[in-house]
Amino acid sequence: MINKVVFRKFLLIIVGFVIVFIFKLLITTDDSVSVSTNASFIKPISNQMLLITSAGQSTDTYILQDIANDLRLNNLFMPQATSNDLEDISAIVIVVAYSDIGLKIQEKSYENERLRIQQLIDDGHKASIPVVAVYLGGSARRGSKTNELLDLACSNADYIICTTDGNRDDFVGQIAKNNAITISFIDSINDLTKPLALVFR
Amino acid sequence: MQKLNSLPQKNLIFSLLFLLISILFPIATESTTFDIIVKIRFAIHSGDSGGLIVAAMISCILFTVPSMSLYLSLEYLGSIFKDKLKLTDFKYNILLFIIFVLVRWVLTQFYTVPQEPLSSFLGLAVTLILVYFSKYEQKAMMPKFIIAFQVFFFVQWLNVMPLFSIFNFGTSDISISIKIASIYLENTSVVNSIGVSFIIPFLLSSIMTSMNFRLNIQNSKIIEENYQRTLALEVMQNKIMDNRIYQEINTLAHDLKTPLATIRGLTSLLALNKDLNKLESYANRVDQAVVKMTDMISSFLYGTSRESIEVNSLIDYIRAQLPVENENINFFTEVDPNLPNLYVNKVRIARALVNIIENAILAPHTQTVKEIKLKVTCIDDNILIDISDNGIGIVEEELENIWLIGYSSKNTTGLGLPFAKQTILENDGLISLYSQFGIGTRVMISLPTQNKGVTYDEK
């Protein structure tokens, strides 16, 4: 009987600690912002008209569109853009993240999505249109399909922006290093404005 | 037997039903997942955190139903086989957990729908612990349903709260999209707070639900035990009363010896005496003795039968049954004149009053001589019999127990007063006892008169 009473009190203390810990985490804010880039200076890209598209059809694309609008960057938002949409485009911005539901909404298969991105990049290169690959998903979004899309988009990009959490295993960093591509790391999605402003001016 | 066989069949049907829900619900609600994505997109564009919270709520419900249904399906199935496998509750829960994991893995191989395995397993573990703690009988599904709904619902909030991403909660497309959108909209604290607002109350509620069921079980057991004890006590008391009646029959048999002796004596005289003039007298006396015996037997056999009797006749009948007079006991009788007749069962009432007087006789006393007074009066068509003694009395704490069958402070059977009370009540009488420790005891009995009895019969 005494053991049960002691056990219950101990359990209540643990629950109390957990509640306090959770509230402490809730009320603390992290204002740190850091953007790290390669040593080489980022070559500016014309912001005349950006084509914002998605590789994987995730909702992250909409975040980048919103930020671009906030930065007053002229943009054409077409998550399913094809080579036919490259006319008068000064840069292609590809937001990479695989979304199963996003593809189902668009009634597209993963293979079709890959082919579309490959074609878009190839035609963009032919038209000398720079490609910027952006990954906002963090480590949670990383999976086999997202990695494939990252490999596809980043390997052929002129510039990469990636969250620090998304590069925890240095996957994107290695792609950038192997292909000698400038890469910027951001700690938070809201830090995206700085590298975007730097590259598109 | 028919009913017993239908229970496993019913459980099997429910098991299949919940399994179907678990499999088909995600497919049936696929359009709802699309709506969630649309809500997230809209929230990003409009900056509306409310839409994001709604999306989070809907996603929690979408993840809750399949996991909960699968658990209930396995519980229904388990209820059929648990007794046959003779598993302890602990082993059964471990087995159920393993089967749950396996079934979920099999389901993911065959169709791709949003899955949150970590929260599902955590929800299952917490549910099993609380159900085990509730100690509810295995076949009762309602406690499991209520606990499971609360637990599976609150653990799903762990998936959409950015706070718990570090523990690998929320790895599905929807959960990640919600968290990323909340980070972008800078309302992670709002999402976390709302999540905590659901988690803590539902967690506490599920724990309290489990405790309530546990207490209910314990109380039910106590009530059942008390009920069985009460039944056993009633059976025992009935046996005791039957035994008491048997004793009364013994007394009756003893009383019958007197008129039988009279008949024997008279018949002997008849045989010896040749005087024919006395033949009629002796015959009449034999007849009277036989009538007396018949009345005694009838009165006892038919306990509800009553007759009109004179008060003095009853008193004399009682005095004849009292134990041999003791020189240390003074017995006073005071009967008002011209009392109306009583309308009672003579033999039984006499035995009841004899029991009360015997109690007075046996009661310890401090005076040199014990005095017992029997006073009979009439008030409002009721004969009032007042029996008082100067014994040591009864302490106040014991007064409420004196009418209980088997209760005695003098190592007697404890049956006399309960028998007397029962008999007097059966004859439409009333009895009350007053006592003061150190002074004495007084028993007052009220019995209906003939006038009251006739009125009752006429009714």
XYZ file of C-alpha atoms in Angstrom, chain B:
459
model
C -26.164 -22.306 -24.419
C -27.471 -20.521 -27.551
C -26.614 -17.163 -26.013
C -23.089 -18.246 -25.076
C -22.293 -19.411 -28.609
C -23.511 -16.153 -30.160
C -21.070 -13.989 -28.167
C -17.931 -15.193 -29.966
C -19.757 -14.812 -33.271
C -20.789 -11.306 -32.348
C -17.232 -10.439 -31.356
C -15.913 -11.840 -34.630
C -18.335 -9.685 -36.591
C -17.313 -6.588 -34.654
C -13.672 -7.455 -35.128
C -14.088 -7.663 -38.881
C -16.156 -4.498 -38.895
C -13.515 -2.479 -37.079
C -10.784 -3.968 -39.261
C -12.690 -2.843 -42.339
C -13.041 0.630 -40.859
C -9.326 0.711 -40.186
C -8.535 -0.230 -43.780
C -11.235 1.676 -45.621
C -11.414 4.858 -43.573
C -8.168 6.349 -44.939
C -9.266 5.501 -48.475
C -12.728 6.925 -47.920
C -11.354 10.134 -46.441
C -8.665 10.701 -49.053
C -10.488 13.766 -50.308
C -10.354 15.141 -46.781
C -6.561 14.872 -46.823
C -6.622 16.892 -50.022
C -8.725 19.496 -48.221
C -6.126 19.656 -45.475
C -3.399 20.421 -48.015
C -5.601 23.087 -49.574
C -6.167 24.609 -46.119
C -2.427 24.679 -45.494
C -1.786 26.380 -48.807
C -4.456 28.931 -48.047
C -3.039 29.541 -44.577
C 0.394 30.201 -46.083
C -1.012 32.699 -48.538
C -3.380 34.451 -46.177
C -1.247 34.212 -43.065
C -4.301 32.793 -41.276
C -3.144 30.626 -38.389
C -6.719 29.576 -37.666
C -6.905 27.629 -40.902
C -3.722 25.851 -39.959
C -5.154 24.870 -36.567
C -8.288 23.523 -38.246
C -6.103 21.537 -40.627
C -4.205 20.160 -37.622
C -7.436 19.171 -35.885
C -8.784 17.376 -38.949
C -5.517 15.522 -39.467
C -5.588 14.348 -35.839
C -9.045 12.898 -36.321
C -8.006 11.254 -39.593
C -5.091 9.527 -37.883
C -7.088 8.615 -34.763
C -9.857 6.586 -36.376
C -7.791 3.952 -38.248
C -5.470 3.295 -35.299
C -8.308 3.106 -32.809
C -10.358 0.869 -35.095
C -7.472 -1.521 -35.586
C -6.946 -1.723 -31.819
C -10.637 -2.422 -31.176
C -10.662 -5.010 -33.942
C -7.803 -6.852 -32.273
C -9.475 -6.575 -28.866
C -12.686 -8.132 -30.154
C -10.671 -10.879 -31.776
C -8.590 -11.340 -28.652
C -11.679 -11.679 -26.462
C -12.580 -14.827 -28.410
C -9.202 -16.512 -28.051
C -7.843 -15.220 -24.773
C -9.618 -17.774 -22.611
C -8.691 -20.600 -24.968
C -5.039 -19.593 -25.017
C -5.122 -19.142 -21.232
C -2.982 -16.043 -21.344
C -2.411 -13.695 -18.461
C -3.419 -10.083 -18.991
C 0.211 -9.010 -19.325
C 1.092 -11.608 -21.968
C -2.136 -10.913 -23.805
C -1.291 -7.204 -24.023
C 2.222 -7.930 -25.290
C 0.818 -10.252 -27.943
C -1.786 -7.695 -28.957
C 0.905 -5.036 -29.309
C 3.015 -7.270 -31.549
C 0.051 -8.200 -33.728
C -0.907 -4.536 -34.021
C 2.567 -3.641 -35.261
C 2.571 -6.525 -37.744
C -0.864 -5.734 -39.117
C 0.043 -2.096 -39.570
C 3.203 -3.061 -41.411
C 1.239 -5.412 -43.684
C -1.325 -2.717 -44.412
C 1.364 -0.211 -45.389
C 2.743 -2.677 -47.920
C -0.551 -2.898 -49.742
C -1.744 0.666 -49.867
C -0.164 4.036 -49.393
C -2.046 6.319 -47.094
C -0.648 8.783 -44.592
C 0.759 6.832 -41.644
C 2.077 7.909 -38.269
C 3.474 4.710 -36.805
C 5.260 6.194 -33.792
C 2.216 7.958 -32.406
C 0.044 4.927 -33.129
C 2.356 2.630 -31.200
C 2.607 5.110 -28.344
C -1.171 5.430 -28.286
C -1.549 1.666 -28.243
C 0.963 1.263 -25.417
C -0.728 3.902 -23.257
C -4.165 2.438 -24.006
C -3.086 -1.061 -23.059
C -1.546 0.192 -19.824
C -4.687 2.096 -18.843
C -7.010 -0.756 -19.800
C -4.846 -3.161 -17.810
C -4.913 -0.760 -14.862
C -8.702 -0.437 -15.036
C -8.964 -4.168 -14.245
C -12.237 -4.280 -16.159
C -13.499 -7.671 -17.238
C -12.041 -8.763 -20.545
C -15.334 -9.034 -22.425
C -16.475 -5.479 -21.664
C -15.543 -3.272 -24.631
C -17.008 0.072 -23.557
C -14.131 0.999 -21.209
C -11.626 0.120 -23.926
C -13.514 2.167 -26.486
C -13.646 5.269 -24.283
C -10.023 5.018 -23.172
C -8.777 4.244 -26.691
C -10.542 7.222 -28.245
C -9.092 9.652 -25.721
C -5.562 8.250 -25.900
C -5.312 7.828 -29.667
C -6.691 11.317 -30.182
C -4.286 13.104 -27.883
C -1.181 11.268 -29.142
C -1.974 12.416 -32.684
C -1.379 15.990 -31.560
C 2.243 15.075 -31.005
C 2.531 14.737 -34.783
C 1.525 18.311 -35.607
C 3.348 20.078 -32.793
C 6.773 21.368 -33.885
C 7.860 20.864 -30.274
C 7.949 17.085 -30.662
C 9.661 16.915 -34.055
C 12.939 16.192 -32.313
C 11.408 12.929 -31.051
C 10.550 11.916 -34.650
C 6.835 12.476 -34.239
C 4.903 13.661 -37.302
C 6.776 12.255 -40.286
C 3.859 12.046 -42.686
C 3.303 14.542 -45.486
C 0.415 16.282 -43.734
C 2.137 16.612 -40.381
C 5.343 17.945 -41.899
C 3.430 20.409 -44.067
C 1.550 21.720 -41.040
C 4.722 22.125 -39.031
C 6.630 23.818 -41.821
C 3.724 26.177 -42.458
C 3.518 27.002 -38.745
C 7.232 27.771 -38.694
C 6.832 30.037 -41.703
C 3.791 31.773 -40.194
C 5.735 32.112 -36.919
C 2.905 30.588 -34.912
C 4.659 27.476 -33.658
C 3.906 28.578 -30.119
C 0.201 28.728 -31.004
C 0.228 25.243 -32.496
C 2.230 23.933 -29.568
C -0.110 25.584 -27.064
C -3.212 24.229 -28.755
C -1.620 20.810 -28.878
C -0.797 20.918 -25.172
C -4.351 22.120 -24.495
C -5.642 18.922 -26.040
C -2.975 16.545 -24.804
C -3.091 17.306 -21.086
C -6.877 17.228 -20.586
C -7.321 14.104 -22.722
C -4.409 12.402 -21.000
C -5.804 13.184 -17.565
C -9.296 12.252 -18.700
C -8.142 8.885 -19.963
C -6.322 8.206 -16.701
C -9.389 9.173 -14.702
C -11.596 7.028 -16.939
C -9.363 4.078 -16.193
C -9.406 4.811 -12.469
C -13.192 5.207 -12.479
C -13.669 1.827 -14.107
C -11.261 0.297 -11.627
C -13.168 1.791 -8.698
C -16.432 0.663 -10.261
C -15.124 -2.883 -10.403
C -13.996 -2.749 -6.799
C -17.297 -1.294 -5.649
C -19.250 -3.880 -7.610
C -17.254 -6.632 -5.950
C -17.878 -5.158 -2.530
C -21.585 -4.787 -3.231
C -21.755 -8.353 -4.494
C -19.927 -9.644 -1.423
C -22.214 -7.686 0.873
C -25.237 -8.977 -0.986
C -24.060 -12.574 -0.642
C -23.373 -12.047 3.039
C -26.808 -10.520 3.550
C -28.403 -13.456 1.762
C -26.466 -15.906 3.874
C -27.455 -14.007 7.004
C -31.121 -14.038 6.025
C -30.977 -17.749 5.344
C -29.339 -18.299 8.717
C -31.897 -16.130 10.471
C -34.753 -17.967 8.792
C -33.276 -21.250 9.927
C -32.958 -19.892 13.414
C -36.572 -18.736 13.415
C -37.674 -22.097 12.072
C -35.752 -23.656 14.901
C -37.461 -21.311 17.303
C -40.862 -22.309 16.014
C -39.787 -25.909 16.458
C -39.023 -25.083 20.079
C -42.445 -23.533 20.433
C -43.959 -26.686 19.043
C -42.026 -28.582 21.679
C -43.541 -26.316 24.290
C -46.968 -26.869 22.843
C -46.401 -30.594 22.950
C -45.405 -30.177 26.569
C -48.571 -28.176 27.267
C -50.690 -30.861 25.654
C -49.567 -33.306 28.284
C -51.726 -31.568 30.868
C -55.105 -32.132 29.208
C -53.936 -35.579 28.115
C -53.157 -36.368 31.713
C -56.600 -35.095 32.629
C -58.223 -37.336 30.023
C -56.221 -40.327 31.187
C -57.095 -39.698 34.789
C -60.770 -39.336 34.046
C -60.895 -42.413 31.873
C -59.208 -44.369 34.651
C -61.802 -43.099 37.087
C -64.507 -44.049 34.619
C -63.136 -47.565 34.493
C -62.959 -47.871 38.263
C -66.057 -45.966 39.215
C -69.278 -47.836 38.687
C -71.416 -44.836 39.619
C -73.397 -44.042 36.518
C -74.404 -40.649 37.916
C -70.865 -39.392 37.559
C -70.494 -40.750 34.050
C -71.921 -37.619 32.415
C -69.767 -35.334 34.544
C -66.615 -37.246 33.746
C -67.522 -37.365 30.041
C -68.070 -33.619 29.991
C -64.695 -33.032 31.546
C -63.031 -35.350 29.056
C -64.782 -33.466 26.277
C -63.578 -30.152 27.706
C -60.033 -31.451 27.819
C -60.286 -32.612 24.207
C -61.708 -29.235 23.157
C -58.889 -27.502 24.973
C -56.338 -29.665 23.183
C -58.005 -29.053 19.861
C -57.970 -25.304 20.461
C -54.319 -25.360 21.429
C -53.321 -27.331 18.348
C -55.472 -25.253 15.998
C -54.225 -22.004 17.444
C -50.662 -23.025 16.840
C -51.121 -24.665 13.456
C -53.091 -21.759 12.055
C -50.986 -18.911 13.334
C -53.179 -16.255 11.757
C -56.342 -17.591 13.262
C -57.726 -15.526 16.079
C -60.433 -15.780 18.626
C -62.157 -13.599 21.124
C -60.744 -14.317 24.557
C -61.173 -12.750 27.947
C -58.215 -10.883 29.284
C -58.349 -12.694 32.601
C -58.428 -16.016 30.775
C -55.293 -15.090 28.922
C -53.556 -13.916 32.086
C -54.413 -17.157 33.862
C -53.174 -19.121 30.870
C -49.932 -17.225 30.987
C -49.439 -17.696 34.711
C -49.910 -21.404 34.291
C -46.929 -21.511 31.919
C -44.557 -19.472 34.004
C -41.613 -21.247 35.662
C -41.968 -22.525 39.258
C -42.315 -19.598 41.598
C -39.101 -18.334 43.174
C -39.251 -16.826 46.656
C -36.892 -14.088 45.539
C -39.281 -13.038 42.816
C -42.532 -11.196 43.484
C -44.944 -11.331 40.585
C -47.767 -8.764 40.767
C -50.751 -8.825 38.466
C -53.096 -5.857 38.124
C -55.945 -6.209 35.625
C -58.506 -3.471 35.181
C -62.110 -4.616 35.596
C -64.548 -4.936 32.747
C -61.979 -5.101 30.038
C -63.246 -5.956 26.567
C -62.185 -9.260 25.076
C -59.018 -9.575 23.085
C -59.072 -10.682 19.460
C -55.805 -12.573 19.070
C -54.275 -16.015 18.588
C -54.374 -17.119 22.207
C -51.628 -19.742 22.177
C -49.085 -17.690 20.312
C -49.754 -14.443 22.152
C -49.499 -16.328 25.422
C -46.115 -17.758 24.340
C -44.946 -14.275 23.300
C -45.890 -12.774 26.671
C -44.367 -15.747 28.503
C -41.089 -15.078 26.641
C -41.128 -11.460 27.796
C -41.894 -12.369 31.381
C -39.189 -15.064 31.342
C -36.717 -12.376 30.236
C -37.799 -10.291 33.224
C -37.340 -13.285 35.500
C -33.867 -14.047 34.145
C -32.696 -10.429 34.178
C -30.001 -9.809 36.798
C -31.026 -7.574 39.668
C -29.312 -5.713 42.463
C -32.226 -5.633 44.906
C -32.815 -8.471 47.333
C -36.163 -9.282 45.812
C -37.025 -8.943 42.182
C -40.387 -7.451 41.414
C -42.222 -8.120 38.183
C -45.452 -6.251 37.547
C -48.027 -7.186 34.967
C -50.610 -4.469 34.461
C -53.430 -4.662 31.960
C -55.580 -1.696 30.937
C -57.669 -0.617 27.989
C -57.061 2.498 25.917
C -58.963 3.297 22.690
C -60.052 -0.204 21.720
C -56.631 -1.595 22.534
C -55.629 -3.686 25.490
C -52.412 -2.358 26.923
C -50.231 -4.915 28.716
C -47.465 -3.365 30.767
C -44.708 -5.699 32.021
C -42.064 -4.055 34.159
C -39.244 -5.293 36.337
C -36.628 -3.871 38.644
C -33.689 -5.711 37.093
C -30.447 -3.971 36.134
C -31.945 -2.839 32.834
C -30.314 -2.579 29.420
C -27.577 -0.123 28.500
C -28.618 2.489 25.960
C -26.143 1.308 23.287
C -27.694 -2.180 23.272
C -31.317 -1.066 23.066
C -31.326 -0.860 19.280
C -29.946 -4.432 19.018
C -32.389 -6.261 21.304
C -34.815 -6.995 18.475
C -32.091 -8.554 16.277
C -32.289 -12.302 15.796
C -29.483 -13.998 17.684
C -28.486 -10.972 19.758
C -28.160 -11.669 23.473
C -26.276 -10.176 26.363
C -26.988 -13.106 28.692
C -25.700 -16.081 26.693
C -29.192 -17.081 25.649
C -30.431 -17.851 22.147
C -31.398 -14.247 21.520
C -34.606 -15.405 19.877
C -37.248 -14.675 22.515
C -37.808 -10.990 21.884
C -37.682 -11.265 18.055
C -40.214 -14.115 18.257
C -42.416 -12.126 20.623
C -42.290 -9.063 18.394
C -43.080 -11.069 15.279
C -46.065 -12.739 16.990
C -47.481 -9.490 18.349
C -47.150 -7.756 14.990
C -48.857 -10.685 13.268
C -51.801 -10.128 15.631
C -52.015 -6.458 14.689
C -50.382 -5.461 17.937
C -47.546 -3.152 18.865
C -44.641 -3.640 21.226
C -42.156 -1.200 22.657
C -39.408 -1.530 25.227
C -38.052 1.069 27.608
C -35.104 0.467 29.828
C -32.780 2.397 32.086
C -29.591 0.763 33.196
C -29.536 0.249 36.940
C -33.249 0.881 37.340
C -35.228 -1.603 35.299
C -37.032 -2.496 32.092
C -40.556 -1.926 30.908
C -42.251 -3.629 27.992
C -45.531 -2.249 26.705
C -47.697 -4.346 24.416
C -50.824 -3.142 22.694
C -53.269 -5.758 21.356
C -56.533 -5.261 19.492
C -59.799 -5.834 21.254
C -62.660 -7.832 19.876
C -64.352 -4.647 18.640
C -61.358 -3.738 16.558
C -60.885 -7.303 15.394
C -64.524 -7.632 14.244
C -64.200 -4.370 12.337
C -61.078 -5.777 10.664
C -62.868 -9.010 9.718
C -65.809 -7.132 8.352
C -63.428 -5.196 6.143
